[in-house]
């Protein structure tokens, strides 16, 4: 069978395009019963224990079956692996609270907090707590950011949004102000402060690189002008 040049080109192009299509990844647990899923996950763990996703999935299955003790064990196991599995850490605290084991939940909360050693870790853990509905634990980690990274504009900004969404506008404004002081080139922080009625001035560099930042109510710098007698007097502040 002869294929004309034009037809051949079309066939080649179609084959190339087909080869470029992404292949759909299937969940190996999809369509399996809970018992079948558990057997498959336990087989994975037996072959290689350090599989945090397998432990986490087992935790979810056991939690759905109201076996909170086993769920807590697997969440805690998943959370111990590096890089730290923040979602599993939050889940472990929540499931022990739900089980009424408040001492265990508190011990894990303290343990996970010590593992959050930098601003990114703190924010990851805080957001995981928020997603799990653990608002007090999230608040504690946002407060920890100020100790771990007192010079982080990103940390104070995230804290500001937490308080804003919690309805505490006064504390949110305080955190946004501090974030802006640390990095005045944040349009989103400036916008939030503007909504709160805080007037902010874009930073301006002089010859020495000094940044002027003005919040609402701040005094403008004095200017010096000569009076009629030739003496220099400070011009009145605006």
Coordinates of N, CA and C in Angstrom, one line a residue:
X1 N 0.8 -1.2 0.0 CA 0.0 0.0 0.0 C 0.9 1.2 0.0
X2 N 0.6 2.1 -0.9 CA 1.4 3.4 -1.0 C 0.7 4.5 -0.1
X3 N 1.6 5.2 0.5 CA 1.1 6.4 1.3 C 1.8 7.6 0.7
X4 N 0.9 8.5 0.3 CA 1.4 9.8 -0.2 C 2.2 10.5 0.8
X5 N 3.0 11.5 0.3 CA 3.9 12.2 1.2 C 3.1 13.0 2.3
X6 N 2.0 13.6 1.8 CA 1.2 14.4 2.8 C 0.5 13.5 3.8
X7 N 0.0 12.3 3.4 CA -0.6 11.4 4.3 C 0.5 10.8 5.3
X8 N 1.7 10.6 4.8 CA 2.7 10.1 5.6 C 3.1 11.1 6.7
X9 N 3.1 12.3 6.4 CA 3.4 13.4 7.4 C 2.3 13.4 8.4
X10 N 1.1 13.3 8.0 CA 0.0 13.3 9.0 C 0.1 12.1 9.9
X11 N 0.4 10.9 9.4 CA 0.6 9.7 10.2 C 1.7 9.9 11.3
X12 N 2.8 10.5 10.8 CA 4.0 10.7 11.7 C 3.6 11.7 12.8
X13 N 2.9 12.8 12.4 CA 2.6 13.8 13.4 C 1.6 13.2 14.4
X14 N 0.7 12.4 14.0 CA -0.3 11.8 14.9 C 0.4 10.9 15.9
X15 N 1.4 10.2 15.4 CA 2.1 9.3 16.2 C 2.9 10.0 17.3
X16 N 3.6 11.1 16.8 CA 4.3 12.0 17.8 C 3.5 12.6 18.8
X17 N 2.3 13.1 18.4 CA 1.4 13.7 19.4 C 0.9 12.7 20.4
X18 N 0.6 11.5 19.9 CA 0.1 10.4 20.8 C 1.2 10.1 21.8
X19 N 2.5 10.1 21.4 CA 3.6 9.8 22.3 C 3.8 10.8 23.3
X20 N 3.3 12.1 23.0 CA 3.5 13.2 24.0 C 2.4 13.3 25.0
X21 N 1.3 12.5 24.8 CA 0.2 12.6 25.8 C 0.7 12.0 27.1
X22 N 0.4 12.7 28.2 CA 0.7 12.2 29.6 C 0.0 10.9 29.9
X23 N 0.7 10.0 30.4 CA 0.0 8.7 30.8 C -0.7 8.9 32.2
X24 N -1.9 8.4 32.3 CA -2.6 8.6 33.5 C -2.1 7.6 34.6
X25 N -1.8 8.2 35.7 CA -1.3 7.3 36.8 C -2.5 6.8 37.6
X26 N -2.5 5.5 37.9 CA -3.6 4.9 38.6 C -3.2 4.7 40.0
X27 N -4.2 4.8 40.9 CA -4.0 4.5 42.4 C -4.0 3.0 42.5
X28 N -2.9 2.4 43.0 CA -2.9 0.9 43.2 C -4.0 0.4 44.2
X29 N -4.5 1.3 45.0 CA -5.5 0.9 46.0 C -6.9 1.2 45.5
X30 N -7.0 1.8 44.4 CA -8.4 2.2 43.9 C -9.2 0.9 43.6
X31 N -10.4 0.9 44.0 CA -11.3 -0.2 43.8 C -11.2 -1.3 44.8
X32 N -10.2 -1.3 45.7 CA -10.0 -2.3 46.7 C -10.8 -2.1 47.9
X33 N -11.2 -3.1 48.6 CA -11.9 -3.0 49.9 C -10.9 -2.5 50.9
X34 N -11.4 -2.1 52.1 CA -10.5 -1.6 53.2 C -9.5 -2.7 53.6
X35 N -10.0 -3.9 53.7 CA -9.1 -5.1 54.1 C -8.0 -5.3 53.0
X36 N -8.4 -5.3 51.8 CA -7.5 -5.5 50.7 C -6.4 -4.3 50.7
X37 N -6.9 -3.1 50.9 CA -5.9 -2.0 51.0 C -4.9 -2.2 52.1
X38 N -5.4 -2.6 53.3 CA -4.5 -2.8 54.4 C -3.5 -3.9 54.1
X39 N -3.9 -5.0 53.5 CA -3.0 -6.0 53.2 C -1.9 -5.5 52.2
X40 N -2.3 -4.8 51.2 CA -1.4 -4.2 50.2 C -0.4 -3.3 50.9
X41 N -0.9 -2.4 51.8 CA -0.1 -1.5 52.5 C 0.9 -2.1 53.5
X42 N 0.4 -3.2 54.2 CA 1.3 -3.9 55.1 C 2.4 -4.6 54.3
X43 N 2.1 -5.1 53.1 CA 3.1 -5.7 52.2 C 4.2 -4.7 51.9
X44 N 3.8 -3.5 51.5 CA 4.7 -2.4 51.2 C 5.6 -2.2 52.4
X45 N 5.0 -2.1 53.6 CA 5.8 -1.8 54.8 C 6.7 -2.9 55.2
X46 N 6.3 -4.1 54.9 CA 7.1 -5.3 55.2 C 8.4 -5.3 54.3
X47 N 8.2 -4.9 53.0 CA 9.3 -4.8 52.1 C 10.2 -3.7 52.4
X48 N 9.7 -2.6 52.9 CA 10.5 -1.4 53.2 C 9.7 -0.6 54.2
X49 N 10.2 -0.6 55.5 CA 9.4 0.0 56.6 C 9.2 1.5 56.4
X50 N 10.3 2.2 55.9 CA 10.3 3.6 55.9 C 9.5 4.1 54.6
X51 N 8.2 3.9 54.6 CA 7.3 4.4 53.6 C 6.2 5.2 54.3
X52 N 6.5 6.5 54.5 CA 5.5 7.3 55.3 C 4.1 7.4 54.7
X53 N 4.0 7.4 53.4 CA 2.7 7.4 52.7 C 1.9 6.2 53.1
X54 N 2.6 5.0 53.1 CA 1.8 3.8 53.4 C 1.3 3.8 54.9
X55 N 2.2 4.3 55.8 CA 1.7 4.4 57.2 C 0.6 5.4 57.3
X56 N 0.7 6.5 56.6 CA -0.3 7.6 56.7 C -1.7 7.0 56.2
X57 N -1.6 6.3 55.0 CA -2.9 5.8 54.5 C -3.5 4.7 55.4
X58 N -2.6 3.9 56.1 CA -3.2 3.0 57.1 C -3.8 3.7 58.2
X59 N -3.2 4.8 58.6 CA -3.8 5.7 59.7 C -5.2 6.1 59.3
X60 N -5.3 6.6 58.0 CA -6.6 7.0 57.5 C -7.7 5.9 57.5
X61 N -7.2 4.7 57.1 CA -8.2 3.6 57.1 C -8.6 3.2 58.5
X62 N -7.6 3.1 59.4 CA -8.0 2.8 60.8 C -8.9 3.8 61.4
X63 N -8.6 5.1 61.1 CA -9.4 6.2 61.7 C -10.8 6.1 61.1
X64 N -11.0 5.7 59.9 CA -12.3 5.6 59.3 C -13.1 4.4 59.9
X65 N -12.3 3.5 60.5 CA -12.9 2.3 61.1 C -13.1 2.5 62.6
X66 N -12.7 3.8 63.1 CA -12.8 4.1 64.5 C -11.8 3.4 65.4
X67 N -10.8 2.8 64.8 CA -9.7 2.2 65.5 C -8.7 3.3 65.7
X68 N -8.9 4.2 66.7 CA -8.1 5.4 66.8 C -6.7 5.0 67.4
X69 N -6.6 4.0 68.2 CA -5.2 3.6 68.7 C -4.3 3.2 67.5
X70 N -4.8 2.4 66.6 CA -3.9 2.0 65.5 C -3.7 3.1 64.5
X71 N -4.8 4.0 64.4 CA -4.6 5.1 63.5 C -3.5 6.0 64.0
X72 N -3.6 6.3 65.4 CA -2.5 7.1 66.0 C -1.1 6.6 65.8
X73 N -1.0 5.3 65.9 CA 0.3 4.6 65.8 C 0.9 4.9 64.4
X74 N 0.0 4.7 63.4 CA 0.5 4.8 62.0 C 0.7 6.3 61.6
X75 N -0.1 7.2 62.1 CA 0.1 8.6 61.8 C 1.4 9.0 62.5
X76 N 1.7 8.6 63.7 CA 2.9 9.0 64.4 C 4.1 8.4 63.7
X77 N 4.0 7.2 63.3 CA 5.1 6.6 62.5 C 5.4 7.3 61.3
X78 N 4.4 7.7 60.5 CA 4.6 8.4 59.3 C 5.2 9.8 59.6
X79 N 4.8 10.4 60.7 CA 5.3 11.8 61.0 C 6.8 11.8 61.4
X80 N 7.3 10.7 61.8 CA 8.7 10.6 62.3 C 9.7 10.6 61.2
X81 N 9.3 10.3 60.0 CA 10.3 10.2 58.9 C 10.6 11.5 58.3
X82 N 11.9 11.7 57.9 CA 12.3 12.9 57.2 C 12.2 12.7 55.7
X83 N 11.8 13.8 54.9 CA 11.4 15.1 55.5 C 10.1 15.0 56.2
X84 N 10.0 15.8 57.2 CA 8.9 15.6 58.1 C 7.6 15.7 57.4
X85 N 6.7 14.8 57.8 CA 5.4 14.7 57.2 C 4.4 15.5 58.0
X86 N 4.3 16.8 57.7 CA 3.5 17.7 58.6 C 2.1 17.3 58.7
X87 N 1.5 16.8 57.6 CA 0.1 16.4 57.7 C -0.1 15.3 58.6
X88 N 0.8 14.4 58.6 CA 0.7 13.2 59.6 C 0.9 13.7 61.0
X89 N 1.8 14.7 61.2 CA 2.0 15.2 62.6 C 0.7 15.8 63.1
X90 N 0.0 16.6 62.3 CA -1.3 17.2 62.7 C -2.3 16.1 62.9
X91 N -2.3 15.1 62.0 CA -3.3 14.0 62.2 C -3.1 13.2 63.4
X92 N -1.9 13.0 63.8 CA -1.6 12.2 65.0 C -2.1 12.9 66.3
X93 N -1.9 14.3 66.3 CA -2.4 15.0 67.5 C -3.9 15.0 67.5
X94 N -4.5 15.1 66.4 CA -6.0 15.2 66.3 C -6.6 13.8 66.7
X95 N -6.0 12.7 66.2 CA -6.7 11.4 66.5 C -6.5 11.1 68.0
X96 N -5.4 11.4 68.6 CA -5.3 11.2 70.0 C -6.2 12.0 70.9
X97 N -6.4 13.3 70.4 CA -7.4 14.1 71.1 C -8.8 13.5 70.9
X98 N -9.1 13.0 69.7 CA -10.4 12.4 69.5 C -10.6 11.2 70.4
X99 N -9.5 10.5 70.6 CA -9.6 9.2 71.4 C -9.6 9.6 72.9
X100 N -9.5 10.8 73.3 CA -9.5 11.2 74.7 C -8.2 11.1 75.4
X101 N -7.1 10.7 74.6 CA -5.8 10.6 75.2 C -5.1 12.0 75.1
X102 N -5.5 12.9 75.9 CA -5.0 14.3 75.8 C -3.5 14.4 76.2
X103 N -3.0 13.5 77.1 CA -1.6 13.6 77.5 C -0.7 13.2 76.3
X104 N -1.1 12.1 75.6 CA -0.4 11.7 74.4 C -0.4 12.8 73.3
X105 N -1.6 13.4 73.1 CA -1.7 14.5 72.1 C -0.8 15.6 72.5
X106 N -0.7 16.0 73.7 CA 0.1 17.1 74.2 C 1.6 16.8 74.0
X107 N 2.0 15.6 74.3 CA 3.4 15.2 74.1 C 3.8 15.2 72.7
X108 N 2.9 14.8 71.8 CA 3.2 14.8 70.4 C 3.3 16.3 69.9
X109 N 2.3 17.1 70.3 CA 2.3 18.5 69.9 C 3.6 19.1 70.3
X110 N 4.2 18.9 71.5 CA 5.4 19.5 71.9 C 6.6 18.9 71.0
X111 N 6.5 17.6 70.7 CA 7.6 17.0 69.9 C 7.6 17.5 68.5
X112 N 6.5 17.7 67.9 CA 6.4 18.2 66.5 C 6.9 19.7 66.5
X113 N 6.6 20.4 67.6 CA 7.0 21.8 67.6 C 8.5 22.0 67.6
X114 N 9.2 21.1 68.3 CA 10.6 21.2 68.4 C 11.3 20.8 67.0
X115 N 10.6 20.0 66.3 CA 11.1 19.6 64.9 C 10.9 20.8 63.9
X116 N 10.0 21.7 64.2 CA 9.9 22.9 63.3 C 10.9 23.9 63.7
X117 N 12.1 23.7 63.1 CA 13.3 24.5 63.5 C 13.5 25.7 62.7
X118 N 12.7 26.0 61.6 CA 12.9 27.2 60.8 C 11.5 27.7 60.4
X119 N 11.5 28.9 59.8 CA 10.2 29.5 59.4 C 9.4 28.6 58.5
X120 N 10.0 28.0 57.5 CA 9.2 27.2 56.5 C 8.6 26.0 57.2
X121 N 9.4 25.3 58.1 CA 8.9 24.2 58.9 C 7.7 24.6 59.7
X122 N 7.8 25.8 60.4 CA 6.8 26.3 61.3 C 5.5 26.5 60.5
X123 N 5.6 27.2 59.3 CA 4.5 27.5 58.5 C 3.8 26.2 58.0
X124 N 4.6 25.3 57.6 CA 4.1 24.0 57.1 C 3.2 23.3 58.2
X125 N 3.8 23.3 59.4 CA 3.1 22.6 60.5 C 1.9 23.4 60.9
X126 N 2.0 24.7 61.0 CA 0.8 25.5 61.3 C -0.3 25.3 60.3
X127 N 0.0 25.3 59.1 CA -1.1 25.1 58.0 C -1.7 23.7 58.1
X128 N -0.8 22.7 58.5 CA -1.4 21.4 58.6 C -2.4 21.3 59.8
X129 N -2.0 22.0 60.9 CA -2.9 22.1 62.0 C -4.2 22.8 61.6
X130 N -4.1 23.9 60.9 CA -5.3 24.6 60.4 C -6.2 23.7 59.6
X131 N -5.6 22.9 58.7 CA -6.4 22.0 57.8 C -7.1 20.9 58.6
X132 N -6.4 20.5 59.7 CA -7.0 19.5 60.6 C -8.0 20.1 61.6
X133 N -8.2 21.4 61.6 CA -9.2 22.0 62.5 C -8.6 22.2 63.9
X134 N -7.3 22.2 64.0 CA -6.7 22.3 65.3 C -6.2 23.8 65.4
X135 N -7.1 24.7 65.7 CA -6.8 26.1 65.7 C -5.8 26.5 66.8
X136 N -6.0 26.0 68.0 CA -5.1 26.4 69.1 C -3.7 25.9 68.8
X137 N -3.5 24.7 68.3 CA -2.2 24.3 67.9 C -1.6 25.1 66.8
X138 N -2.4 25.5 65.9 CA -1.9 26.3 64.8 C -1.4 27.7 65.3
X139 N -2.2 28.2 66.2 CA -1.9 29.5 66.8 C -0.6 29.5 67.6
X140 N -0.3 28.4 68.3 CA 0.9 28.2 69.1 C 2.1 28.2 68.1
X141 N 2.0 27.5 67.0 CA 3.1 27.5 66.0 C 3.3 28.8 65.4
X142 N 2.3 29.5 65.0 CA 2.5 30.9 64.5 C 3.2 31.8 65.5
X143 N 2.9 31.6 66.8 CA 3.6 32.4 67.8 C 5.0 31.9 67.9
X144 N 5.3 30.6 67.7 CA 6.6 30.1 67.7 C 7.5 30.7 66.6
X145 N 6.9 31.1 65.5 CA 7.7 31.7 64.4 C 8.4 32.9 64.9
X146 N 7.8 33.7 65.8 CA 8.5 34.9 66.3 C 9.8 34.6 67.0
X147 N 9.8 33.4 67.6 CA 11.0 33.0 68.4 C 12.1 32.3 67.4
X148 N 11.6 31.5 66.5 CA 12.4 30.8 65.6 C 13.0 31.7 64.6
X149 N 12.2 32.6 64.1 CA 12.7 33.5 63.0 C 12.1 34.9 63.2
X150 N 12.7 35.6 64.2 CA 12.2 37.0 64.6 C 12.3 38.0 63.5
X151 N 13.2 37.7 62.5 CA 13.4 38.7 61.4 C 12.8 38.2 60.1
X152 N 11.8 37.3 60.2 CA 11.2 36.8 59.0 C 9.9 37.6 58.6
X153 N 9.9 38.4 57.6 CA 8.7 39.1 57.1 C 7.7 38.1 56.7
X154 N 8.1 37.0 56.1 CA 7.2 35.9 55.6 C 6.4 35.3 56.8
X155 N 7.2 35.1 57.9 CA 6.5 34.5 59.1 C 5.5 35.4 59.7
X156 N 5.8 36.7 59.8 CA 4.8 37.7 60.4 C 3.6 37.9 59.5
X157 N 3.9 37.8 58.2 CA 2.8 37.9 57.2 C 1.8 36.8 57.4
X158 N 2.3 35.6 57.4 CA 1.5 34.4 57.6 C 0.7 34.4 58.9
X159 N 1.4 34.9 59.9 CA 0.7 35.0 61.2 C -0.4 36.1 61.1
X160 N -0.1 37.2 60.4 CA -1.1 38.2 60.2 C -2.4 37.7 59.5
X161 N -2.2 36.9 58.5 CA -3.3 36.3 57.8 C -4.1 35.3 58.7
X162 N -3.3 34.6 59.6 CA -4.0 33.7 60.5 C -5.0 34.4 61.4
X163 N -4.4 35.5 62.0 CA -5.3 36.3 62.9 C -6.4 37.0 62.2
X164 N -6.1 37.4 61.0 CA -7.2 38.1 60.2 C -8.3 37.1 59.9
X165 N -8.0 35.9 59.5 CA -9.1 34.9 59.2 C -9.7 34.4 60.5
X166 N -9.0 34.6 61.7 CA -9.6 34.2 62.9 C -10.5 35.3 63.5
X167 N -10.5 36.5 62.9 CA -11.4 37.6 63.3 C -10.7 38.5 64.3
X168 N -9.4 38.3 64.6 CA -8.6 39.2 65.5 C -7.9 40.2 64.6
X169 N -8.6 41.3 64.2 CA -8.0 42.3 63.3 C -6.9 43.1 64.0
X170 N -7.0 43.3 65.3 CA -6.0 44.1 66.0 C -4.7 43.4 66.0
X171 N -4.7 42.1 66.3 CA -3.4 41.4 66.3 C -2.9 41.2 64.8
X172 N -3.9 41.0 63.9 CA -3.5 40.9 62.5 C -2.8 42.1 62.0
X173 N -3.3 43.3 62.4 CA -2.7 44.6 62.0 C -1.2 44.6 62.6
X174 N -1.1 44.2 63.8 CA 0.2 44.3 64.5 C 1.2 43.4 63.7
X175 N 0.8 42.2 63.3 CA 1.7 41.3 62.6 C 2.0 41.8 61.2
X176 N 1.0 42.4 60.5 CA 1.2 43.0 59.2 C 2.2 44.2 59.3
X177 N 2.0 45.0 60.3 CA 2.9 46.1 60.5 C 4.4 45.6 60.6
X178 N 4.6 44.6 61.5 CA 5.9 44.1 61.7 C 6.5 43.5 60.4
X179 N 5.6 42.8 59.7 CA 6.1 42.2 58.4 C 6.5 43.3 57.4
X180 N 5.7 44.4 57.4 CA 6.1 45.5 56.5 C 7.3 46.2 56.9
X181 N 7.6 46.3 58.2 CA 8.8 46.9 58.7 C 10.0 46.1 58.2
X182 N 9.9 44.8 58.3 CA 11.0 43.9 57.9 C 11.2 43.9 56.4
X183 N 10.1 44.0 55.6 CA 10.2 44.0 54.2 C 9.1 44.9 53.6
X184 N 9.4 46.1 53.3 CA 8.4 47.0 52.8 C 8.0 46.8 51.4
X185 N 8.6 45.9 50.7 CA 8.3 45.6 49.3 C 7.3 44.5 49.2
X186 N 6.2 44.5 49.9 CA 5.2 43.5 49.9 C 3.9 44.2 49.6
X187 N 3.4 44.1 48.3 CA 2.2 44.7 47.9 C 1.0 44.1 48.6
X188 N 1.0 42.8 48.9 CA -0.1 42.2 49.6 C -0.3 42.7 51.0
X189 N 0.8 42.8 51.7 CA 0.8 43.3 53.1 C 0.4 44.8 53.1
X190 N 0.9 45.6 52.2 CA 0.5 47.0 52.1 C -1.0 47.1 51.8
X191 N -1.5 46.2 51.0 CA -3.0 46.2 50.7 C -3.8 45.9 51.9
X192 N -3.4 44.9 52.7 CA -4.1 44.5 53.9 C -4.1 45.7 54.9
X193 N -2.9 46.3 55.1 CA -2.8 47.4 56.0 C -3.7 48.6 55.5
X194 N -3.8 48.8 54.2 CA -4.6 49.8 53.6 C -6.1 49.6 53.9
X195 N -6.5 48.3 53.8 CA -7.9 48.0 54.2 C -8.2 48.3 55.6
X196 N -7.2 48.2 56.5 CA -7.4 48.5 57.9 C -7.3 49.9 58.2
X197 N -7.1 50.8 57.2 CA -7.0 52.2 57.4 C -5.6 52.7 57.8
X198 N -4.6 51.8 57.6 CA -3.2 52.2 57.9 C -2.6 52.8 56.6
X199 N -2.1 54.0 56.7 CA -1.4 54.6 55.5 C 0.0 54.2 55.5
X200 N 0.5 53.6 54.4 CA 1.9 53.2 54.3 C 2.4 53.9 53.1
X201 N 3.7 54.3 53.2 CA 4.4 54.9 52.1 C 5.4 54.0 51.5
X202 N 5.5 53.9 50.2 CA 6.4 53.0 49.6 C 7.8 53.5 50.0
X203 N 8.8 52.5 50.2 CA 10.1 52.9 50.6 C 10.8 53.7 49.6
X204 N 11.7 54.6 50.0 CA 12.5 55.4 49.1 C 13.9 55.4 49.6
X205 N 14.8 55.2 48.6 CA 16.2 55.1 49.0 C 16.9 56.4 48.7
X206 N 17.8 56.8 49.7 CA 18.6 57.9 49.4 C 20.0 57.4 49.1
X207 N 21.0 58.3 49.1 CA 22.3 57.9 48.7 C 22.9 56.8 49.6
X208 N 22.5 56.7 50.8 CA 23.1 55.7 51.7 C 22.3 54.5 51.8
X209 N 21.2 54.4 51.0 CA 20.3 53.2 51.0 C 19.3 53.2 52.1
X210 N 19.2 54.3 52.8 CA 18.2 54.3 54.0 C 16.8 54.3 53.5
X211 N 16.0 53.4 54.1 CA 14.6 53.2 53.7 C 13.7 54.0 54.6
X212 N 12.9 54.9 54.0 CA 11.9 55.6 54.8 C 10.6 54.8 54.8
X213 N 10.0 54.6 56.0 CA 8.8 53.9 56.1 C 7.9 54.8 56.9
X214 N 6.7 55.1 56.5 CA 5.8 55.9 57.3 C 4.5 55.1 57.4
X215 N 4.0 54.9 58.7 CA 2.7 54.4 58.9 C 1.8 55.6 59.2
X216 N 0.5 55.3 59.2 CA -0.5 56.4 59.5 C -0.2 57.0 60.8
X217 N -0.2 58.3 60.9 CA 0.0 59.0 62.2 C 1.4 59.3 62.5
X218 N 2.4 58.8 61.6 CA 3.8 59.0 61.9 C 4.1 60.4 61.5
X219 N 5.1 61.1 62.2 CA 5.5 62.4 61.9 C 6.4 62.4 60.7
X220 N 6.3 63.5 59.9 CA 7.2 63.6 58.7 C 8.5 64.2 59.3
X221 N 9.6 64.0 58.6 CA 10.9 64.5 59.0 C 10.9 66.1 59.0
X222 N 11.6 66.7 59.9 CA 11.7 68.1 59.9 C 12.5 68.6 58.8
X223 N 12.2 69.8 58.2 CA 13.0 70.4 57.2 C 13.5 71.7 57.8
X224 N 14.7 72.0 57.4 CA 15.4 73.2 58.0 C 15.4 74.3 57.0
X225 N 14.8 75.5 57.4 CA 14.8 76.7 56.5 C 15.3 77.9 57.2
X226 N 16.0 78.8 56.5 CA 16.4 80.1 57.2 C 15.3 81.0 57.4
X227 N 15.3 81.7 58.6 CA 14.3 82.7 58.9 C 14.7 84.1 58.3
X228 N 13.9 85.1 58.6 CA 14.2 86.4 58.0 C 15.5 87.0 58.5
X229 N 16.0 86.6 59.7 CA 17.2 87.1 60.2 C 18.4 86.3 59.8
X230 N 18.2 85.3 59.0 CA 19.3 84.5 58.5 C 19.6 83.3 59.4
X231 N 18.8 83.2 60.6 CA 19.0 82.0 61.4 C 18.2 80.9 60.9
X232 N 18.7 79.7 61.1 CA 18.0 78.5 60.6 C 17.0 78.0 61.7
X233 N 15.8 77.8 61.2 CA 14.7 77.3 62.1 C 14.1 76.1 61.5
X234 N 13.5 75.3 62.3 CA 12.9 74.1 61.8 C 11.5 74.4 61.3
X235 N 11.2 74.0 60.1 CA 9.9 74.3 59.6 C 8.8 73.5 60.3
X236 N 7.6 74.0 60.5 CA 6.6 73.3 61.3 C 6.3 72.0 60.6
X237 N 6.0 71.0 61.5 CA 5.7 69.6 61.0 C 4.3 69.7 60.4
X238 N 4.1 68.9 59.3 CA 2.8 68.9 58.7 C 1.9 67.9 59.4

